[in-house]
Amino acid sequence: MTVNPLFPYPDVHTHQARHSQEVQNCFPEDTYEAGVFSVGIHPCYIHEDGEAQWEKVVARASHPLCVAIGECGLDKRATTPLPLQTALFERHIALAEQLQKPLIIHCVKSYGELIGLRKKNKATGLWILHGFHKSEALAHELLKAGIKLSFNRRLLHDPRLKHLMEILPPEDYFFETDENNDK
């Protein structure tokens, strides 16, 4: 497997790390098991106003083994109101920029908003949209906005994704073994 030099981990998003080179996604209340991890508030699991979770994210984000911020983002299927999701996501953006760490992004039916927030916040850091499985046109739109893609196991069975991976330069995509492939 090719490792992207922008973020040199062969697996940029997993929920159960089995190797030290897999980035284990941690929710604020999780304990990480081994190796490197990311930490963030998933938009589907925001508790109340998210403040208690946010304090834990900030506390863990500076840990030397924390290599990315997230999984965070926007999800129009979530029960949490979009304005609260957006406010918390913008805090994640600012933290990632401040710490100069990549941002691992969850996005469902909110791609226009995602691109708009990248522009609005003048973000320059590495953004990785995890679990990408949409159209080639959307892929190019996201890449043009500076948002890289991450492919999971769907790549093995979806000819559109295989084609996309074949035509994109390697620095535009990553791989993951996200066990939650229902997105």
PDB file of C-alpha atoms in Angstrom:
ATOM      1  CA  MET A   1       0.000   0.000   0.000  1.00  0.00           C
ATOM      2  CA  THR A   2       1.278   3.438  -0.917  1.00  0.00           C
ATOM      3  CA  VAL A   3       1.691   5.871   1.955  1.00  0.00           C
ATOM      4  CA  ASN A   4       0.813   9.482   1.258  1.00  0.00           C
ATOM      5  CA  PRO A   5       3.741  11.735   2.277  1.00  0.00           C
ATOM      6  CA  LEU A   6       1.332  14.483   3.401  1.00  0.00           C
ATOM      7  CA  PHE A   7       0.264  12.279   6.333  1.00  0.00           C
ATOM      8  CA  PRO A   8       2.472   9.198   6.473  1.00  0.00           C
ATOM      9  CA  TYR A   9       0.160   6.611   8.007  1.00  0.00           C
ATOM     10  CA  PRO A  10      -1.084   3.724   5.874  1.00  0.00           C
ATOM     11  CA  ASP A  11      -4.450   3.788   7.687  1.00  0.00           C
ATOM     12  CA  VAL A  12      -5.651   7.321   8.461  1.00  0.00           C
ATOM     13  CA  HIS A  13      -8.884   6.324  10.192  1.00  0.00           C
ATOM     14  CA  THR A  14      -9.767   3.240  12.173  1.00  0.00           C
ATOM     15  CA  HIS A  15     -11.808   2.658  15.283  1.00  0.00           C
ATOM     16  CA  GLN A  16      -9.745  -0.299  16.518  1.00  0.00           C
ATOM     17  CA  ALA A  17      -6.034   0.090  15.895  1.00  0.00           C
ATOM     18  CA  ARG A  18      -4.192  -3.178  15.516  1.00  0.00           C
ATOM     19  CA  HIS A  19      -0.858  -1.692  14.466  1.00  0.00           C
ATOM     20  CA  SER A  20       1.096   1.340  15.599  1.00  0.00           C
ATOM     21  CA  GLN A  21       0.831   2.917  12.134  1.00  0.00           C
ATOM     22  CA  GLU A  22      -2.968   3.048  12.176  1.00  0.00           C
ATOM     23  CA  VAL A  23      -4.551   6.290  13.338  1.00  0.00           C
ATOM     24  CA  GLN A  24      -7.140   5.290  15.920  1.00  0.00           C
ATOM     25  CA  ASN A  25     -10.161   7.557  15.900  1.00  0.00           C
ATOM     26  CA  CYS A  26     -11.015   8.517  19.488  1.00  0.00           C
ATOM     27  CA  PHE A  27     -14.103  10.213  20.795  1.00  0.00           C
ATOM     28  CA  PRO A  28     -13.400  12.624  23.683  1.00  0.00           C
ATOM     29  CA  GLU A  29     -14.430  10.056  26.313  1.00  0.00           C
ATOM     30  CA  ASP A  30     -12.421   7.177  24.767  1.00  0.00           C
ATOM     31  CA  THR A  31      -9.090   5.863  25.859  1.00  0.00           C
ATOM     32  CA  TYR A  32      -6.712   5.071  23.073  1.00  0.00           C
ATOM     33  CA  GLU A  33      -5.197   1.629  23.002  1.00  0.00           C
ATOM     34  CA  ALA A  34      -1.800   1.966  21.383  1.00  0.00           C
ATOM     35  CA  GLY A  35       0.066   4.100  18.926  1.00  0.00           C
ATOM     36  CA  VAL A  36      -1.141   7.289  17.335  1.00  0.00           C
ATOM     37  CA  PHE A  37      -4.671   8.664  17.494  1.00  0.00           C
ATOM     38  CA  SER A  38      -7.000  11.457  16.443  1.00  0.00           C
ATOM     39  CA  VAL A  39      -9.557  13.067  18.714  1.00  0.00           C
ATOM     40  CA  GLY A  40     -12.725  14.942  17.926  1.00  0.00           C
ATOM     41  CA  ILE A  41     -16.463  15.222  18.394  1.00  0.00           C
ATOM     42  CA  HIS A  42     -18.428  13.314  15.765  1.00  0.00           C
ATOM     43  CA  PRO A  43     -21.476  15.348  14.692  1.00  0.00           C
ATOM     44  CA  CYS A  44     -23.816  12.411  15.412  1.00  0.00           C
ATOM     45  CA  TYR A  45     -22.576  12.079  19.000  1.00  0.00           C
ATOM     46  CA  ILE A  46     -22.640  15.610  20.365  1.00  0.00           C
ATOM     47  CA  HIS A  47     -23.835  15.578  23.984  1.00  0.00           C
ATOM     48  CA  GLU A  48     -25.989  18.565  24.968  1.00  0.00           C
ATOM     49  CA  ASP A  49     -24.037  21.660  23.849  1.00  0.00           C
ATOM     50  CA  GLY A  50     -20.755  19.769  23.418  1.00  0.00           C
ATOM     51  CA  GLU A  51     -18.828  21.881  25.923  1.00  0.00           C
ATOM     52  CA  ALA A  52     -17.758  19.022  28.228  1.00  0.00           C
ATOM     53  CA  GLN A  53     -16.640  17.019  25.207  1.00  0.00           C
ATOM     54  CA  TRP A  54     -14.806  20.020  23.769  1.00  0.00           C
ATOM     55  CA  GLU A  55     -12.757  20.453  26.952  1.00  0.00           C
ATOM     56  CA  LYS A  56     -11.593  16.828  26.611  1.00  0.00           C
ATOM     57  CA  VAL A  57     -10.719  17.323  22.950  1.00  0.00           C
ATOM     58  CA  VAL A  58      -8.571  20.353  23.743  1.00  0.00           C
ATOM     59  CA  ALA A  59      -6.861  18.544  26.624  1.00  0.00           C
ATOM     60  CA  ARG A  60      -5.975  15.527  24.460  1.00  0.00           C
ATOM     61  CA  ALA A  61      -5.143  17.362  21.228  1.00  0.00           C
ATOM     62  CA  SER A  62      -1.668  18.389  22.374  1.00  0.00           C
ATOM     63  CA  HIS A  63      -0.669  14.854  23.392  1.00  0.00           C
ATOM     64  CA  PRO A  64       2.432  13.793  21.417  1.00  0.00           C
ATOM     65  CA  LEU A  65       0.626  10.715  20.043  1.00  0.00           C
ATOM     66  CA  CYS A  66      -2.335  12.772  18.827  1.00  0.00           C
ATOM     67  CA  VAL A  67      -1.518  13.212  15.145  1.00  0.00           C
ATOM     68  CA  ALA A  68      -4.838  14.604  13.886  1.00  0.00           C
ATOM     69  CA  ILE A  69      -8.005  16.372  14.975  1.00  0.00           C
ATOM     70  CA  GLY A  70     -11.293  14.601  14.283  1.00  0.00           C
ATOM     71  CA  GLU A  71     -13.389  12.775  13.341  1.00  0.00           C
ATOM     72  CA  CYS A  72     -15.544  15.869  13.282  1.00  0.00           C
ATOM     73  CA  GLY A  73     -17.722  17.600  10.749  1.00  0.00           C
ATOM     74  CA  LEU A  74     -21.274  17.990   9.506  1.00  0.00           C
ATOM     75  CA  ASP A  75     -24.072  15.469   9.092  1.00  0.00           C
ATOM     76  CA  LYS A  76     -27.568  16.480   8.014  1.00  0.00           C
ATOM     77  CA  ARG A  77     -28.888  13.090   9.155  1.00  0.00           C
ATOM     78  CA  ALA A  78     -27.795  13.727  12.750  1.00  0.00           C
ATOM     79  CA  THR A  79     -30.294  14.791  15.395  1.00  0.00           C
ATOM     80  CA  THR A  80     -27.972  17.552  16.582  1.00  0.00           C
ATOM     81  CA  PRO A  81     -29.004  20.872  14.981  1.00  0.00           C
ATOM     82  CA  LEU A  82     -26.742  21.926  12.109  1.00  0.00           C
ATOM     83  CA  PRO A  83     -25.873  25.311  13.713  1.00  0.00           C
ATOM     84  CA  LEU A  84     -24.431  23.515  16.770  1.00  0.00           C
ATOM     85  CA  GLN A  85     -22.575  21.039  14.543  1.00  0.00           C
ATOM     86  CA  THR A  86     -21.170  23.951  12.546  1.00  0.00           C
ATOM     87  CA  ALA A  87     -20.045  25.876  15.637  1.00  0.00           C
ATOM     88  CA  LEU A  88     -18.232  22.842  17.032  1.00  0.00           C
ATOM     89  CA  PHE A  89     -16.727  22.011  13.655  1.00  0.00           C
ATOM     90  CA  GLU A  90     -15.340  25.547  13.380  1.00  0.00           C
ATOM     91  CA  ARG A  91     -13.699  25.077  16.779  1.00  0.00           C
ATOM     92  CA  HIS A  92     -12.086  21.885  15.471  1.00  0.00           C
ATOM     93  CA  ILE A  93     -10.887  23.798  12.400  1.00  0.00           C
ATOM     94  CA  ALA A  94      -9.283  26.489  14.563  1.00  0.00           C
ATOM     95  CA  LEU A  95      -7.650  23.892  16.840  1.00  0.00           C
ATOM     96  CA  ALA A  96      -6.244  21.937  13.883  1.00  0.00           C
ATOM     97  CA  GLU A  97      -4.854  25.144  12.378  1.00  0.00           C
ATOM     98  CA  GLN A  98      -3.380  26.247  15.716  1.00  0.00           C
ATOM     99  CA  LEU A  99      -1.690  22.879  16.354  1.00  0.00           C
ATOM    100  CA  GLN A 100      -0.864  22.366  12.664  1.00  0.00           C
ATOM    101  CA  LYS A 101      -2.499  18.930  12.645  1.00  0.00           C
ATOM    102  CA  PRO A 102      -4.614  17.382   9.903  1.00  0.00           C
ATOM    103  CA  LEU A 103      -8.384  17.438  10.239  1.00  0.00           C
ATOM    104  CA  ILE A 104     -10.265  14.140   9.753  1.00  0.00           C
ATOM    105  CA  ILE A 105     -13.747  15.017   8.500  1.00  0.00           C
ATOM    106  CA  HIS A 106     -17.111  13.273   8.588  1.00  0.00           C
ATOM    107  CA  CYS A 107     -19.539  14.767   6.079  1.00  0.00           C
ATOM    108  CA  VAL A 108     -23.031  13.635   5.101  1.00  0.00           C
ATOM    109  CA  LYS A 109     -25.145  15.714   2.724  1.00  0.00           C
ATOM    110  CA  SER A 110     -23.191  18.857   3.669  1.00  0.00           C
ATOM    111  CA  TYR A 111     -20.484  19.146   1.023  1.00  0.00           C
ATOM    112  CA  GLY A 112     -21.323  22.712  -0.014  1.00  0.00           C
ATOM    113  CA  GLU A 113     -21.239  23.805   3.612  1.00  0.00           C
ATOM    114  CA  LEU A 114     -17.929  21.983   4.110  1.00  0.00           C
ATOM    115  CA  ILE A 115     -16.300  23.758   1.181  1.00  0.00           C
ATOM    116  CA  GLY A 116     -17.767  27.068   2.358  1.00  0.00           C
ATOM    117  CA  LEU A 117     -16.336  26.611   5.853  1.00  0.00           C
ATOM    118  CA  ARG A 118     -12.865  25.879   4.482  1.00  0.00           C
ATOM    119  CA  LYS A 119     -13.007  29.161   2.576  1.00  0.00           C
ATOM    120  CA  LYS A 120     -14.676  31.144   5.371  1.00  0.00           C
ATOM    121  CA  ASN A 121     -12.110  30.039   7.947  1.00  0.00           C
ATOM    122  CA  LYS A 122      -9.202  30.526   5.513  1.00  0.00           C
ATOM    123  CA  ALA A 123      -7.954  27.101   6.565  1.00  0.00           C
ATOM    124  CA  THR A 124      -4.648  26.036   5.053  1.00  0.00           C
ATOM    125  CA  GLY A 125      -4.020  22.767   6.903  1.00  0.00           C
ATOM    126  CA  LEU A 126      -4.537  19.271   5.611  1.00  0.00           C
ATOM    127  CA  TRP A 127      -8.221  18.271   5.531  1.00  0.00           C
ATOM    128  CA  ILE A 128      -9.044  14.617   4.896  1.00  0.00           C
ATOM    129  CA  LEU A 129     -12.633  13.672   4.102  1.00  0.00           C
ATOM    130  CA  HIS A 130     -12.930  10.142   5.367  1.00  0.00           C
ATOM    131  CA  GLY A 131     -15.008   7.416   3.762  1.00  0.00           C
ATOM    132  CA  PHE A 132     -15.396   9.125   0.391  1.00  0.00           C
ATOM    133  CA  HIS A 133     -17.725   7.213  -1.945  1.00  0.00           C
ATOM    134  CA  LYS A 134     -19.485   9.876  -3.979  1.00  0.00           C
ATOM    135  CA  SER A 135     -19.150  11.057  -7.590  1.00  0.00           C
ATOM    136  CA  GLU A 136     -16.048  11.989  -9.533  1.00  0.00           C
ATOM    137  CA  ALA A 137     -17.442  15.502 -10.011  1.00  0.00           C
ATOM    138  CA  LEU A 138     -17.786  15.980  -6.235  1.00  0.00           C
ATOM    139  CA  ALA A 139     -14.288  14.566  -5.719  1.00  0.00           C
ATOM    140  CA  HIS A 140     -12.828  17.196  -8.060  1.00  0.00           C
ATOM    141  CA  GLU A 141     -14.842  19.951  -6.378  1.00  0.00           C
ATOM    142  CA  LEU A 142     -13.547  18.927  -2.947  1.00  0.00           C
ATOM    143  CA  LEU A 143      -9.970  18.607  -4.164  1.00  0.00           C
ATOM    144  CA  LYS A 144     -10.166  22.038  -5.806  1.00  0.00           C
ATOM    145  CA  ALA A 145     -11.182  23.438  -2.395  1.00  0.00           C
ATOM    146  CA  GLY A 146      -8.149  21.776  -0.767  1.00  0.00           C
ATOM    147  CA  ILE A 147      -9.961  18.822   0.785  1.00  0.00           C
ATOM    148  CA  LYS A 148      -8.252  15.446   0.263  1.00  0.00           C
ATOM    149  CA  LEU A 149     -10.138  12.139   0.089  1.00  0.00           C
ATOM    150  CA  SER A 150      -9.869   8.907   2.026  1.00  0.00           C
ATOM    151  CA  PHE A 151     -11.126   5.590   0.696  1.00  0.00           C
ATOM    152  CA  ASN A 152     -12.283   2.632   2.766  1.00  0.00           C
ATOM    153  CA  ARG A 153     -13.155  -0.945   1.793  1.00  0.00           C
ATOM    154  CA  ARG A 154     -15.813   0.230  -0.656  1.00  0.00           C
ATOM    155  CA  LEU A 155     -12.898   0.871  -2.997  1.00  0.00           C
ATOM    156  CA  LEU A 156     -12.566  -2.890  -3.456  1.00  0.00           C
ATOM    157  CA  HIS A 157     -16.095  -3.268  -4.836  1.00  0.00           C
ATOM    158  CA  ASP A 158     -16.995   0.046  -6.443  1.00  0.00           C
ATOM    159  CA  PRO A 159     -15.678   0.538 -10.006  1.00  0.00           C
ATOM    160  CA  ARG A 160     -16.316   4.305  -9.789  1.00  0.00           C
ATOM    161  CA  LEU A 161     -14.001   4.593  -6.788  1.00  0.00           C
ATOM    162  CA  LYS A 162     -11.352   2.381  -8.392  1.00  0.00           C
ATOM    163  CA  HIS A 163     -11.429   4.614 -11.457  1.00  0.00           C
ATOM    164  CA  LEU A 164     -11.198   7.732  -9.303  1.00  0.00           C
ATOM    165  CA  MET A 165      -8.187   6.396  -7.441  1.00  0.00           C
ATOM    166  CA  GLU A 166      -6.509   5.522 -10.748  1.00  0.00           C
ATOM    167  CA  ILE A 167      -6.891   9.019 -12.213  1.00  0.00           C
ATOM    168  CA  LEU A 168      -6.018  11.041  -9.109  1.00  0.00           C
ATOM    169  CA  PRO A 169      -2.452  11.825  -8.082  1.00  0.00           C
ATOM    170  CA  PRO A 170      -1.452   9.836  -4.961  1.00  0.00           C
ATOM    171  CA  GLU A 171      -1.170  12.989  -2.852  1.00  0.00           C
ATOM    172  CA  ASP A 172      -4.919  13.573  -3.262  1.00  0.00           C
ATOM    173  CA  TYR A 173      -6.082  10.448  -1.438  1.00  0.00           C
ATOM    174  CA  PHE A 174      -5.549   8.258   1.592  1.00  0.00           C
ATOM    175  CA  PHE A 175      -6.709   4.853   2.792  1.00  0.00           C
ATOM    176  CA  GLU A 176      -8.609   3.808   5.889  1.00  0.00           C
ATOM    177  CA  THR A 177     -10.159   0.718   7.446  1.00  0.00           C
ATOM    178  CA  ASP A 178     -13.040   2.537   9.095  1.00  0.00           C
ATOM    179  CA  GLU A 179     -15.225  -0.210  10.531  1.00  0.00           C
ATOM    180  CA  ASN A 180     -18.302   2.040  10.279  1.00  0.00           C
ATOM    181  CA  ASN A 181     -18.919   1.792   6.540  1.00  0.00           C
ATOM    182  CA  ASP A 182     -22.627   2.595   6.616  1.00  0.00           C
ATOM    183  CA  LYS A 183     -22.201   6.219   5.497  1.00  0.00           C
TER     184      LYS A 183
END
